[in-house]
XYZ file of C-alpha atoms in Angstrom:
403
model
C -37.151 18.357 46.703
C -37.753 14.869 48.133
C -34.999 12.238 48.007
C -37.541 9.947 46.335
C -38.024 10.262 42.585
C -40.798 7.629 42.629
C -43.197 6.619 45.388
C -45.489 3.605 44.950
C -48.303 3.318 47.480
C -50.739 0.378 47.898
C -50.632 -0.526 44.203
C -53.117 -3.203 43.083
C -53.654 -4.728 39.646
C -56.421 -7.255 39.079
C -57.033 -9.349 36.001
C -60.123 -11.595 35.741
C -59.640 -14.178 38.497
C -56.035 -13.137 39.255
C -54.489 -10.434 41.468
C -51.167 -9.703 39.745
C -50.134 -6.932 42.181
C -51.289 -7.053 45.783
C -50.911 -3.847 47.837
C -47.376 -3.053 46.621
C -45.648 -0.095 48.316
C -42.020 1.081 48.122
C -39.939 4.140 47.205
C -37.142 4.679 44.700
C -34.476 7.248 45.565
C -33.278 9.860 43.096
C -30.071 9.262 41.068
C -29.705 5.619 42.102
C -29.619 2.259 40.354
C -32.610 0.467 41.860
C -32.760 -3.256 41.077
C -36.024 -5.180 40.865
C -35.864 -8.955 41.316
C -38.238 -11.864 41.727
C -39.097 -15.225 40.254
C -41.110 -15.540 37.040
C -44.667 -14.450 37.848
C -43.601 -12.316 40.838
C -45.300 -9.227 39.396
C -42.272 -7.358 38.019
C -43.620 -7.148 34.453
C -47.051 -5.972 35.621
C -45.516 -3.249 37.780
C -43.337 -2.025 34.909
C -46.290 -2.027 32.518
C -48.217 0.209 34.910
C -45.268 2.608 35.178
C -44.875 2.688 31.384
C -48.582 3.196 30.678
C -49.204 -0.214 29.098
C -51.597 -1.166 31.948
C -53.858 0.958 34.124
C -53.779 0.203 37.847
C -56.810 -1.161 39.700
C -56.034 0.767 42.893
C -53.230 2.623 44.617
C -51.201 5.733 43.861
C -47.880 6.495 42.182
C -45.997 9.763 42.738
C -43.281 10.992 40.354
C -41.218 13.887 41.742
C -43.857 14.423 44.410
C -46.781 14.722 41.987
C -49.397 12.041 41.334
C -48.446 10.091 38.220
C -50.787 8.416 35.757
C -49.771 7.347 32.248
C -52.422 6.109 29.825
C -49.906 4.882 27.248
C -46.101 4.533 26.790
C -45.845 7.807 24.847
C -47.464 9.681 27.730
C -45.155 7.939 30.223
C -42.127 9.084 28.233
C -43.435 12.652 28.048
C -43.825 12.637 31.840
C -40.294 11.355 32.416
C -40.258 7.529 32.386
C -38.533 5.737 29.468
C -38.050 2.010 29.043
C -35.387 -0.161 27.450
C -37.224 -3.418 26.696
C -35.691 -6.833 26.015
C -37.173 -6.618 22.518
C -35.351 -3.489 21.346
C -37.461 -0.735 19.836
C -35.198 0.142 16.912
C -35.684 -0.030 13.133
C -32.780 -1.943 11.575
C -33.340 -0.498 8.094
C -32.824 3.102 9.282
C -29.655 4.923 10.329
C -28.781 5.699 13.946
C -29.793 9.335 13.478
C -33.108 8.366 11.848
C -33.854 6.029 14.767
C -33.015 8.673 17.335
C -35.294 11.241 15.707
C -38.104 8.918 14.638
C -41.444 10.539 15.415
C -39.952 13.877 16.474
C -38.545 15.052 13.140
C -38.392 18.790 12.348
C -39.069 19.791 8.762
C -39.037 22.878 6.562
C -41.231 22.659 3.433
C -41.221 18.892 3.779
C -37.429 18.585 4.137
C -35.780 17.336 7.324
C -33.696 19.899 9.181
C -31.179 19.504 11.988
C -32.798 21.512 14.790
C -31.430 22.145 18.283
C -33.527 19.210 19.476
C -31.814 16.829 17.032
C -28.357 18.188 17.844
C -29.083 17.611 21.552
C -29.952 13.948 20.901
C -26.792 13.393 18.827
C -24.700 15.102 21.518
C -26.234 12.735 24.101
C -25.246 9.737 21.959
C -21.695 11.069 21.482
C -21.279 11.653 25.215
C -22.308 8.056 25.957
C -20.621 6.191 23.092
C -18.483 8.210 20.601
C -17.811 5.137 18.428
C -21.409 5.039 17.130
C -21.731 7.239 14.045
C -25.108 8.899 13.351
C -25.035 7.763 9.711
C -24.404 4.099 10.535
C -27.206 1.701 9.632
C -28.643 0.195 12.813
C -28.703 -3.316 11.295
C -24.882 -3.255 11.397
C -24.706 -2.493 15.110
C -24.325 -5.107 17.830
C -27.188 -5.658 20.283
C -25.216 -3.727 22.914
C -24.810 -0.696 20.631
C -28.501 -0.810 19.707
C -29.222 -0.585 23.434
C -26.954 2.464 23.672
C -28.931 4.152 20.874
C -32.109 3.677 22.937
C -30.391 4.909 26.113
C -29.206 8.050 24.285
C -32.749 8.789 23.133
C -34.037 8.449 26.700
C -31.273 10.667 28.119
C -31.863 13.350 25.482
C -35.587 13.385 26.279
C -34.599 14.326 29.847
C -36.181 11.240 31.396
C -36.110 11.162 35.187
C -36.240 7.352 35.157
C -34.999 4.771 32.651
C -36.324 1.245 33.170
C -34.010 -1.492 31.855
C -35.583 -4.920 31.427
C -32.944 -7.701 31.284
C -30.501 -5.524 29.279
C -27.641 -8.051 29.467
C -29.644 -11.064 28.266
C -28.174 -11.033 24.740
C -24.776 -9.326 25.023
C -21.219 -10.503 25.709
C -19.184 -10.065 28.894
C -17.117 -7.189 27.472
C -20.308 -5.445 26.283
C -21.854 -5.923 29.749
C -18.882 -4.122 31.339
C -19.283 -1.253 28.881
C -23.039 -1.095 29.512
C -22.504 -1.029 33.296
C -20.079 1.884 32.907
C -22.732 3.756 30.908
C -25.460 2.959 33.469
C -23.284 4.231 36.325
C -22.628 7.380 34.281
C -26.370 8.033 33.984
C -26.457 8.937 37.678
C -24.193 11.898 36.894
C -26.830 13.053 34.395
C -29.473 12.981 37.185
C -31.108 9.846 35.790
C -32.492 7.082 38.026
C -32.294 3.543 36.628
C -34.743 0.761 37.506
C -32.773 -2.368 36.631
C -34.485 -5.744 36.196
C -32.383 -8.903 35.975
C -32.421 -12.596 36.818
C -28.618 -12.552 37.043
C -28.177 -11.975 40.756
C -24.434 -11.296 40.546
C -25.266 -8.186 38.498
C -27.362 -6.833 41.364
C -24.330 -6.809 43.663
C -22.098 -5.334 40.965
C -24.270 -2.438 39.845
C -27.150 -1.877 42.271
C -27.557 0.760 44.983
C -30.916 -0.592 46.206
C -32.851 -3.792 45.560
C -36.574 -4.511 45.766
C -37.705 -8.141 46.000
C -41.160 -9.213 44.804
C -42.897 -12.550 45.249
C -46.388 -13.672 44.135
C -47.443 -10.107 43.355
C -46.370 -8.774 46.753
C -43.578 -6.463 47.846
C -41.281 -8.474 50.119
C -38.460 -6.064 50.923
C -36.543 -2.999 49.735
C -33.057 -2.410 51.132
C -29.599 -1.121 50.160
C -27.641 -3.737 48.213
C -24.792 -3.217 50.698
C -27.101 -4.598 53.411
C -27.713 -7.870 51.527
C -25.304 -10.474 52.852
C -25.018 -12.670 49.755
C -26.858 -14.417 46.905
C -28.354 -16.933 49.327
C -30.119 -14.171 51.269
C -31.493 -12.672 48.063
C -32.716 -16.077 46.841
C -34.400 -16.743 50.188
C -36.260 -13.411 49.923
C -37.294 -14.241 46.342
C -38.660 -17.740 46.907
C -39.430 -17.714 50.635
C -37.115 -20.546 51.627
C -33.438 -21.395 51.858
C -31.931 -23.080 48.800
C -28.709 -25.087 48.963
C -26.814 -24.075 45.825
C -24.001 -26.628 46.052
C -24.121 -29.585 43.657
C -24.183 -33.084 45.103
C -22.772 -35.758 42.821
C -24.740 -38.935 42.296
C -23.323 -42.012 43.987
C -23.845 -44.072 40.839
C -22.447 -42.458 37.697
C -24.478 -43.022 34.491
C -22.883 -45.274 31.885
C -25.441 -45.674 29.079
C -24.846 -43.203 26.220
C -28.186 -41.850 24.985
C -27.073 -39.078 22.573
C -23.936 -38.838 20.430
C -22.817 -36.006 18.150
C -20.022 -36.631 15.644
C -18.253 -33.807 13.759
C -21.204 -31.433 13.471
C -20.509 -28.633 10.990
C -22.513 -25.828 9.421
C -22.055 -22.087 8.845
C -21.756 -21.536 12.616
C -20.555 -24.863 14.049
C -17.146 -26.444 13.504
C -16.407 -30.088 14.287
C -18.635 -30.371 17.366
C -18.572 -33.821 18.997
C -19.885 -34.937 22.389
C -21.635 -37.778 24.227
C -24.545 -37.483 26.651
C -25.282 -40.316 29.070
C -28.737 -41.236 30.311
C -29.580 -39.222 33.437
C -26.917 -36.567 32.814
C -27.383 -32.824 32.366
C -24.969 -31.343 29.840
C -24.414 -27.593 29.640
C -23.034 -25.555 26.737
C -21.536 -22.215 27.735
C -20.183 -19.357 25.650
C -20.604 -15.720 24.708
C -23.424 -14.451 22.518
C -22.848 -15.749 18.979
C -20.636 -18.651 20.101
C -22.986 -21.250 18.556
C -24.949 -22.560 21.555
C -28.357 -21.856 19.984
C -27.252 -23.208 16.604
C -26.137 -26.476 18.201
C -29.501 -26.886 19.946
C -31.329 -26.171 16.679
C -29.143 -28.695 14.828
C -29.949 -31.438 17.360
C -33.643 -30.569 17.045
C -33.422 -30.745 13.244
C -34.327 -27.092 12.703
C -30.953 -26.194 11.106
C -29.073 -28.100 8.421
C -25.657 -29.549 9.254
C -23.013 -32.028 8.149
C -22.061 -34.838 10.490
C -24.122 -37.317 12.484
C -26.273 -37.176 15.616
C -27.277 -40.538 17.123
C -30.103 -40.898 19.636
C -30.699 -44.248 21.352
C -28.379 -45.996 18.872
C -30.248 -44.679 15.801
C -29.330 -41.604 13.693
C -31.592 -38.590 14.108
C -33.279 -37.363 10.963
C -32.824 -33.670 10.184
C -36.460 -32.762 10.687
C -38.150 -31.241 13.772
C -41.363 -33.279 13.429
C -39.422 -36.558 13.296
C -37.179 -35.432 16.177
C -40.284 -34.730 18.281
C -41.638 -38.209 17.482
C -38.349 -39.660 18.723
C -38.872 -37.897 22.083
C -36.719 -34.743 21.808
C -38.185 -31.267 22.352
C -36.709 -27.768 22.149
C -37.370 -24.789 24.430
C -36.307 -22.012 22.025
C -34.259 -18.934 22.828
C -36.947 -16.524 21.598
C -40.314 -17.639 22.946
C -42.506 -14.981 21.296
C -41.538 -15.758 17.701
C -40.548 -19.427 18.081
C -42.176 -20.907 21.173
C -45.811 -19.815 21.443
C -48.849 -18.966 19.350
C -49.508 -15.674 21.093
C -53.043 -15.110 19.732
C -54.173 -18.590 20.816
C -55.223 -19.638 24.312
C -53.233 -21.566 26.897
C -55.462 -24.558 26.107
C -54.525 -24.365 22.432
C -50.797 -23.907 23.089
C -49.874 -26.490 25.718
C -50.715 -29.733 23.806
C -49.515 -28.502 20.404
C -46.298 -30.606 20.496
C -48.278 -33.816 20.988
C -51.511 -33.542 19.008
C -52.027 -37.312 19.035
C -52.669 -37.138 22.768
C -55.693 -34.871 22.265
C -56.979 -36.115 18.905
C -59.546 -38.679 17.872
C -58.112 -39.537 14.485
C -58.493 -36.266 12.537
C -60.495 -34.234 15.092
C -59.285 -32.548 18.282
C -61.023 -33.851 21.373
C -61.814 -30.709 23.397
C -62.097 -32.645 26.672
C -58.636 -34.175 26.219
C -57.229 -30.770 25.252
C -58.702 -29.171 28.390
C -57.392 -32.019 30.568
C -53.845 -31.719 29.169
C -53.815 -27.926 29.620
C -55.239 -28.076 33.152
C -52.708 -30.721 34.147
C -49.736 -28.539 33.206
C -51.263 -25.325 34.565
C -51.364 -27.099 37.933
C -47.949 -28.790 37.618
C -46.095 -25.616 36.613
C -48.208 -23.211 38.670
C -49.135 -21.057 35.667
C -50.860 -17.978 37.091
C -54.155 -17.644 35.209
C -57.863 -17.621 35.973
C -58.653 -19.820 32.968
C -57.008 -21.992 30.339
C -59.004 -19.938 27.806
C -56.778 -16.903 28.368
C -54.698 -15.747 25.386
C -51.021 -16.510 25.927
C -50.069 -12.977 24.840
C -51.846 -11.655 27.962
C -49.731 -13.709 30.381
C -46.623 -12.340 32.092
C -43.279 -13.246 30.530
C -42.600 -15.839 33.212
C -45.938 -17.558 32.713
C -45.505 -17.498 28.925
C -42.215 -19.339 29.465
C -44.019 -21.981 31.534
C -46.460 -22.514 28.649
C -43.488 -23.089 26.316
């Protein structure tokens, strides 16, 4: 049997006016953790969607275990040996762990569920990975990390050759990340290959055996992680130029206070106070659930709070529309449900925070709308053939640029 579990040869994916994947070729070795990195819009999402059956390729060939591989949908991909752990977890909160694990593959006798060998195998897989998760627990009571483990157990029990993990640490704490990494490393002992996608480059060095870098839809390089000198080398491969990561302080320190928060309290926040000076960048850091998102939503007026927030010497009203009029915007944590209108076009989405700019009194001026959209497509390098494209059909990175 070949050392390669997956071989990708001259893969091309075209959308109208855009080549998302351009002659991509590389191999993934069996029983390894193979990391996939690249900037937003590099082609990672498109490649994964082809492997999982969400997209059909335009040209090229994929071999799984030495045989040509084509999946017409995600179910078919899973049946052939490729499972995926998406950022948006595919679990049903209202059901138990066992019901989630067996959803769609239930065995019945006269209409009653029965615990077949297949079900026992899935529960054994879960127990071997994480004994603390009980099969009768309701999924809504599990942490994000434990929900991920439920999905991993289902993939392992289905005897997947490859499990693709898309940003699995994006919403979990440091201690949960360590536990997840231990589980991922253990998958190799079960003859499972992991394709690991992350923007956190330190994770690549901690967990990866190999790394593939993509840029602008092209394969740039695949090499052992041990052969990558440092983060700087990886960043240079990703963006095509050297980036100086050190911070240079400004010679003149800002003095004018532009935003003040005094004793902000709500169900999540306790006595938060800070000042932000004009020209400064302030960062809020903490584990998942620490209150970072809630603080941003309070400033924006989306969440109620006690206390006072002052912007340019005047109190902010607790209303998003009035906050926007004052010149404050929010890039939300969850773009799909809070940041975009996925069924509308790029043209419809981009100016939505400033309708006055594109309106003639009560009517939208289509020319102004087109001009505003085209301006930001060019400024942010949004990869699209037209501003009339539905936002839902953009890659994740390009959706974020629209936000």
